[in-house]
């Protein structure tokens, strides 16, 4: 084959760039045969014969700074696939010369870090350089695919002596980032690509981009191409985007190339032999578009790209006029017949899988139960038994062949060449490719009469067995209803080298339809046999994983079972439905993707690889058991699902001892009377009681089992003798989440009239709050779950051995009062009440234990991140990650659904950034925007503590996301946890000079109070300490226990109290001198918002003023206040641990004296100041620096793109051109700061373009604020952020009816009493109690100076509107001049004023005629 310019150019670059070249007989071979003789070229070129396994050769090129592999053969590429995981972190470029079809190359896309495509000879040359540089600098494999092209193409080539220096030049350093640069995440990979492309562009003086766009600047149609495209036509209304980087997929660039004018997208891919309906780039474009949360998305159509050299405008008109659902074609397609390999006959829908088998194994493929056998062998021919019979016969014949060959080898007269052929075959007889090649040669030699031995004719008679087949039995999920009868069991236990491909076609949405027939989990069944390779795959979720599993199954020397998901209901099911069904099944864990290779364990490797994010509970249990067994035998403890107790040891050690204890219990506890303790618990109180009871039962010699009700199930309870139930009360008298299925099962069984519990003896203890529901009609909600449970168990035949026990939060000792009465009855019933328990009962694990045992916030977070069997971290680690700015959450919208499916909740993480004063640069903003896209849910939130919060970050994205945050010179350390949190600063756009001073002060305070542990850098940034250095960690301010609770600091600048300074543990109120300079601060202490519903020991409190200090003393004052709290705060009861309670317990004077003692000086008397608001000043303002500031209104701080409100895009576009900063406000809005006069028009244009300049909202809306709550906050009891805007729609109508459209009323809402949006300072506030039900508060001060008070303990929306309507009307008619709503409702007697935190509950429930009858 003659060299084309493209091949020659790529080969030349490879030669001058690489130390070593490996070539599989290919279009490159002529170049290597006559390669230039140059001292600067590659030192070795290895030419492999056709069909040879290049992977093995490449694995040996360990010392090369760069290796290039050149090929064009599809067979060579598929042989490379199994080696790619091992090769992926080597500096290797694979140059593939494609001939009019990318199908063979693109299947490798998922298995390599980088896939670069070149549509022309010039691009092939440029990308060959780029790929070489990328592979060397990142030490990763880069797949570069280009087209053979035509002989008339011209290429401008780089000088040969420039190649090596370019390649060996160091990467430009990332400016002062504390992050090490290499991870395997797509965000980091894209950055690496951009760095390499920038360097290449500088060398070649030609742009090198991930994609290139040309055509109409505001196109209606965008045509993406991946393939050799010759399109030079200008098509009106259309733009063409050629993809150069196909993996990692450049989502941000792709989305940026699709403008608002685009309504239709064509994705053209040159992959004629693609065996699936949906093509890879098409899927990537569709899923990129899913990230845009807009209602109207462009339609996307997949197009086969053929030869485009003779395209005319008419071809495009035809393309554009076709309906979007049709699979289209552009250009002339070469005859698209089969690949030449034998295609087995399988049902139409299953063609996707059988085509892959054909593609991978070619002539070696044997579908042993192929349907065409039915015509000659009958229907039995498709059953596993039949297939097994055939295989056994085949194997016997092959064994006979081996014996014959061995006999022949002992023949003295055997010619030398035949001898080496036979011995080579014996060695390679299990290698599909080699055995075939050698077999062909053997047959040819024998047929030529080279040997006359009778064994030779025997070999010829068995010639069909010379090549090692890939034997497959293809079956349906029908076989899994009865594994024994279907013959599947025999296949699994046969020990034969066979592969079973089982297609499961049940759509996810129809998974419960055939519940009466129970499908067995074949994967688990097979894994339990120990010597079976098992994989679970889904072609519409991960094509690469399917390929890998099939290749691994083929190579496994024993039975393999590949479970393949293909959810179609009928022949006509559209592929998009298949796609959606597969996505749901994989995302929810209904169909996890995994591979299990038992041979790995023998080499000390993990046999299980999870390729998706979620797993079913059964699978989790299986893996847990594996881990558990491993724990007993290995020296390195493996992770268990969760930690239960530490007893003062390290958490890791506790896990190990727990495993040993469980084993010991198994051996010794056989004779003890068994008792099962089941609990249902949301907040953890019932769980704690159940665990303590279990400990006490064991101490009395009872053999104890502990579980949640849902995990245990009703079936299992019916087989138990003694069961104790403990439940708390959730929502409106509902059972807690982890007991709901159990409760449902009880109801269903009662409805059926069955009595399955006649041998059960039980007792129930319930926990509730008799004051939680103050109205008489709601009183029955008190302890409803426990009462219902007690009654239902009796209905089902159970017999109480101790009466129902009820714990009431309102009792003197809370629920413990009732518990102390009930527990002795239990011991009496078991006859162990007289047992003297000598040993102290184990202390329940608390946050204090976790902190102390964590080795300065390490815990087992690092190990947990490596545990791919669960999306969660260990329970104790979730307490520690808070100190690192990370909260574990789960999607509560689908929690019930997932529980019903038996899969773990959809875990994800919230990451909160530490950003003192909420100030960030445009570069940081762009980083935040990108992190949300690449690692989070595609949007982010501005919080009430002036920072960014990302939601929906799954576990394996945590580390990359934190690295990206640090790379942008921000961090997340101490954004949550029992430490000082993000320090707030008034946003004050008009006082620019003062802001500079107070901001610098806040930053210094934040830095000073940071924890000093190196765990953060070690876990997230891989800044490893040398072994043993953990011991050197010290926390000079915090000590190993850190603070008793969170600690918050804010700096306010009167007259603005936008930070609600009195809501913070420490507040600094800036005082200006006569020259407008910062003179110092009035210091406040003891503010705090969190409350527990119904627990009157908890209350909100406004900070008390301690006195005045000068600016230089501010930081040390914050430190000393914190230290007094550290040493005096309540560490036994977290509900009573905040500084506000410490001050009230110590007395303000004593507390202040303690602080002054540590300071060594006294506070000066406080100076005068005046606040007048705590809401933001929206719109344009000009600062003292002459620059301009615009405060935008972003409702509840959610930065996302919505139809007609593309705020995320808007801020991104502004950040690209803005030269000042961004400032986040404590009211969750965003200020664009420091806009110079000359930049004003452009910023105004962008604000107008995206409607961000709209601040024409009602005063009520502009003054409102809500916390996140559902679906992500684990503490939420009711909606907040999603609901408040809707409530405001209704309340603002009332305001408008009364002429109050522009009047500001501070209205806040939170999903629980924790009070993140500071509801207790609002004029009117709603705090979630249960879905749709809120506590209503009235009478807060307009500028955050006074707490409000509970007006109604439980209101729903109609009640809220009924209360507010007359109240607002009266306010409009009777208010004094300038009188605020909060002051008004107190003056006219709706509610009493709250004078201090301790008096918050006094006179709650309204005044006089407004007092609710039930609370009166
Ligand atoms: S107030 Fe409660 S529900 Fe709202 S974000 Fe905070 S903890 Fe979650």
PDB file of C-alpha atoms in Angstrom, residues 535-641:
ATOM      1  CA  UNK A 535     -20.183  -9.743  34.933  1.00  0.00           C
ATOM      2  CA  UNK A 536     -23.247  -7.563  34.844  1.00  0.00           C
ATOM      3  CA  UNK A 537     -23.351  -5.283  31.821  1.00  0.00           C
ATOM      4  CA  UNK A 538     -25.727  -2.983  29.971  1.00  0.00           C
ATOM      5  CA  UNK A 539     -24.934  -2.045  26.414  1.00  0.00           C
ATOM      6  CA  UNK A 540     -26.966   1.151  26.587  1.00  0.00           C
ATOM      7  CA  UNK A 541     -25.075   2.322  29.636  1.00  0.00           C
ATOM      8  CA  UNK A 542     -21.431   1.432  29.001  1.00  0.00           C
ATOM      9  CA  UNK A 543     -20.334  -0.052  25.730  1.00  0.00           C
ATOM     10  CA  UNK A 544     -16.705  -0.218  26.800  1.00  0.00           C
ATOM     11  CA  UNK A 545     -17.620  -2.190  29.921  1.00  0.00           C
ATOM     12  CA  UNK A 546     -19.562  -4.694  27.781  1.00  0.00           C
ATOM     13  CA  UNK A 547     -16.501  -5.229  25.601  1.00  0.00           C
ATOM     14  CA  UNK A 548     -14.222  -5.612  28.560  1.00  0.00           C
ATOM     15  CA  UNK A 549     -16.526  -8.110  30.263  1.00  0.00           C
ATOM     16  CA  UNK A 550     -16.924 -10.236  27.127  1.00  0.00           C
ATOM     17  CA  UNK A 551     -13.180 -10.330  26.503  1.00  0.00           C
ATOM     18  CA  UNK A 552     -12.497 -11.195  30.154  1.00  0.00           C
ATOM     19  CA  UNK A 553     -15.170 -13.894  30.117  1.00  0.00           C
ATOM     20  CA  UNK A 554     -13.612 -15.412  27.001  1.00  0.00           C
ATOM     21  CA  UNK A 555     -10.171 -15.414  28.594  1.00  0.00           C
ATOM     22  CA  UNK A 556     -11.354 -16.898  31.871  1.00  0.00           C
ATOM     23  CA  UNK A 557     -10.525 -20.586  32.002  1.00  0.00           C
ATOM     24  CA  UNK A 558     -13.761 -21.849  33.507  1.00  0.00           C
ATOM     25  CA  UNK A 559     -17.451 -21.022  33.469  1.00  0.00           C
ATOM     26  CA  UNK A 560     -18.313 -17.382  32.880  1.00  0.00           C
ATOM     27  CA  UNK A 561     -21.701 -15.753  33.242  1.00  0.00           C
ATOM     28  CA  UNK A 562     -22.329 -12.384  31.644  1.00  0.00           C
ATOM     29  CA  UNK A 563     -25.665 -10.843  32.578  1.00  0.00           C
ATOM     30  CA  UNK A 564     -26.654  -8.349  29.957  1.00  0.00           C
ATOM     31  CA  UNK A 565     -29.419  -5.813  30.268  1.00  0.00           C
ATOM     32  CA  UNK A 566     -31.608  -5.081  27.267  1.00  0.00           C
ATOM     33  CA  UNK A 567     -34.932  -3.704  28.508  1.00  0.00           C
ATOM     34  CA  UNK A 568     -37.406  -3.865  25.663  1.00  0.00           C
ATOM     35  CA  UNK A 569     -41.096  -4.572  25.952  1.00  0.00           C
ATOM     36  CA  UNK A 570     -41.862  -5.199  22.272  1.00  0.00           C
ATOM     37  CA  UNK A 571     -40.040  -5.412  18.967  1.00  0.00           C
ATOM     38  CA  UNK A 572     -41.066  -1.818  18.343  1.00  0.00           C
ATOM     39  CA  UNK A 573     -39.682  -0.363  21.561  1.00  0.00           C
ATOM     40  CA  UNK A 574     -37.764   2.752  20.485  1.00  0.00           C
ATOM     41  CA  UNK A 575     -34.083   2.809  21.312  1.00  0.00           C
ATOM     42  CA  UNK A 576     -34.557   6.007  23.321  1.00  0.00           C
ATOM     43  CA  UNK A 577     -36.827   4.063  25.664  1.00  0.00           C
ATOM     44  CA  UNK A 578     -34.156   1.388  25.968  1.00  0.00           C
ATOM     45  CA  UNK A 579     -31.709   4.126  26.807  1.00  0.00           C
ATOM     46  CA  UNK A 580     -33.920   5.683  29.487  1.00  0.00           C
ATOM     47  CA  UNK A 581     -34.883   2.354  31.017  1.00  0.00           C
ATOM     48  CA  UNK A 582     -31.234   1.344  31.174  1.00  0.00           C
ATOM     49  CA  UNK A 583     -30.223   4.644  32.741  1.00  0.00           C
ATOM     50  CA  UNK A 584     -32.867   4.347  35.437  1.00  0.00           C
ATOM     51  CA  UNK A 585     -31.968   0.738  36.136  1.00  0.00           C
ATOM     52  CA  UNK A 586     -28.247   1.455  36.411  1.00  0.00           C
ATOM     53  CA  UNK A 587     -28.550   4.754  38.312  1.00  0.00           C
ATOM     54  CA  UNK A 588     -30.866   3.316  40.936  1.00  0.00           C
ATOM     55  CA  UNK A 589     -28.736   0.223  41.415  1.00  0.00           C
ATOM     56  CA  UNK A 590     -31.471  -2.080  40.098  1.00  0.00           C
ATOM     57  CA  UNK A 591     -28.979  -3.190  37.452  1.00  0.00           C
ATOM     58  CA  UNK A 592     -25.471  -2.533  38.791  1.00  0.00           C
ATOM     59  CA  UNK A 593     -22.569  -2.843  36.373  1.00  0.00           C
ATOM     60  CA  UNK A 594     -19.785  -5.001  37.739  1.00  0.00           C
ATOM     61  CA  UNK A 595     -17.192  -7.654  36.994  1.00  0.00           C
ATOM     62  CA  UNK A 596     -16.139 -10.449  39.325  1.00  0.00           C
ATOM     63  CA  UNK A 597     -12.979 -12.364  38.490  1.00  0.00           C
ATOM     64  CA  UNK A 598     -12.132 -14.923  41.191  1.00  0.00           C
ATOM     65  CA  UNK A 599      -8.628 -15.559  39.764  1.00  0.00           C
ATOM     66  CA  UNK A 600      -7.591 -12.097  40.904  1.00  0.00           C
ATOM     67  CA  UNK A 601      -7.873 -13.005  44.566  1.00  0.00           C
ATOM     68  CA  UNK A 602      -5.040 -15.524  44.201  1.00  0.00           C
ATOM     69  CA  UNK A 603      -2.797 -12.627  43.158  1.00  0.00           C
ATOM     70  CA  UNK A 604      -3.854 -10.490  46.102  1.00  0.00           C
ATOM     71  CA  UNK A 605      -6.047  -8.328  43.892  1.00  0.00           C
ATOM     72  CA  UNK A 606      -9.639  -7.286  44.496  1.00  0.00           C
ATOM     73  CA  UNK A 607     -11.850  -9.705  42.525  1.00  0.00           C
ATOM     74  CA  UNK A 608     -14.784  -7.310  42.376  1.00  0.00           C
ATOM     75  CA  UNK A 609     -14.883  -4.213  40.159  1.00  0.00           C
ATOM     76  CA  UNK A 610     -17.942  -1.995  40.349  1.00  0.00           C
ATOM     77  CA  UNK A 611     -18.387  -0.101  37.095  1.00  0.00           C
ATOM     78  CA  UNK A 612     -21.483   1.887  38.057  1.00  0.00           C
ATOM     79  CA  UNK A 613     -22.332   3.960  41.124  1.00  0.00           C
ATOM     80  CA  UNK A 614     -25.072   2.037  42.863  1.00  0.00           C
ATOM     81  CA  UNK A 615     -25.531  -1.543  44.022  1.00  0.00           C
ATOM     82  CA  UNK A 616     -28.474  -3.586  45.224  1.00  0.00           C
ATOM     83  CA  UNK A 617     -28.678  -4.480  48.860  1.00  0.00           C
ATOM     84  CA  UNK A 618     -28.234  -8.217  48.183  1.00  0.00           C
ATOM     85  CA  UNK A 619     -25.023  -7.531  46.341  1.00  0.00           C
ATOM     86  CA  UNK A 620     -23.897  -5.199  49.119  1.00  0.00           C
ATOM     87  CA  UNK A 621     -24.553  -7.971  51.646  1.00  0.00           C
ATOM     88  CA  UNK A 622     -22.552 -10.435  49.588  1.00  0.00           C
ATOM     89  CA  UNK A 623     -19.633  -8.036  49.371  1.00  0.00           C
ATOM     90  CA  UNK A 624     -19.866  -7.163  53.041  1.00  0.00           C
ATOM     91  CA  UNK A 625     -19.607 -10.826  53.835  1.00  0.00           C
ATOM     92  CA  UNK A 626     -16.540 -11.111  51.667  1.00  0.00           C
ATOM     93  CA  UNK A 627     -15.020  -8.135  53.425  1.00  0.00           C
ATOM     94  CA  UNK A 628     -15.992  -9.541  56.785  1.00  0.00           C
ATOM     95  CA  UNK A 629     -14.337 -12.881  56.108  1.00  0.00           C
ATOM     96  CA  UNK A 630     -11.295 -11.119  54.779  1.00  0.00           C
ATOM     97  CA  UNK A 631     -11.056  -9.142  57.978  1.00  0.00           C
ATOM     98  CA  UNK A 632     -10.521 -12.268  59.958  1.00  0.00           C
ATOM     99  CA  UNK A 633      -7.708 -13.522  57.807  1.00  0.00           C
ATOM    100  CA  UNK A 634      -5.860 -10.517  56.444  1.00  0.00           C
ATOM    101  CA  UNK A 635      -3.575  -8.247  58.356  1.00  0.00           C
ATOM    102  CA  UNK A 636      -4.947  -5.170  56.636  1.00  0.00           C
ATOM    103  CA  UNK A 637      -8.497  -4.568  57.852  1.00  0.00           C
ATOM    104  CA  UNK A 638     -10.969  -4.023  55.050  1.00  0.00           C
ATOM    105  CA  UNK A 639     -13.878  -1.644  55.221  1.00  0.00           C
ATOM    106  CA  UNK A 640     -17.137  -2.824  56.684  1.00  0.00           C
ATOM    107  CA  UNK A 641     -20.338  -1.044  55.789  1.00  0.00           C
TER     108      UNK A 641
END
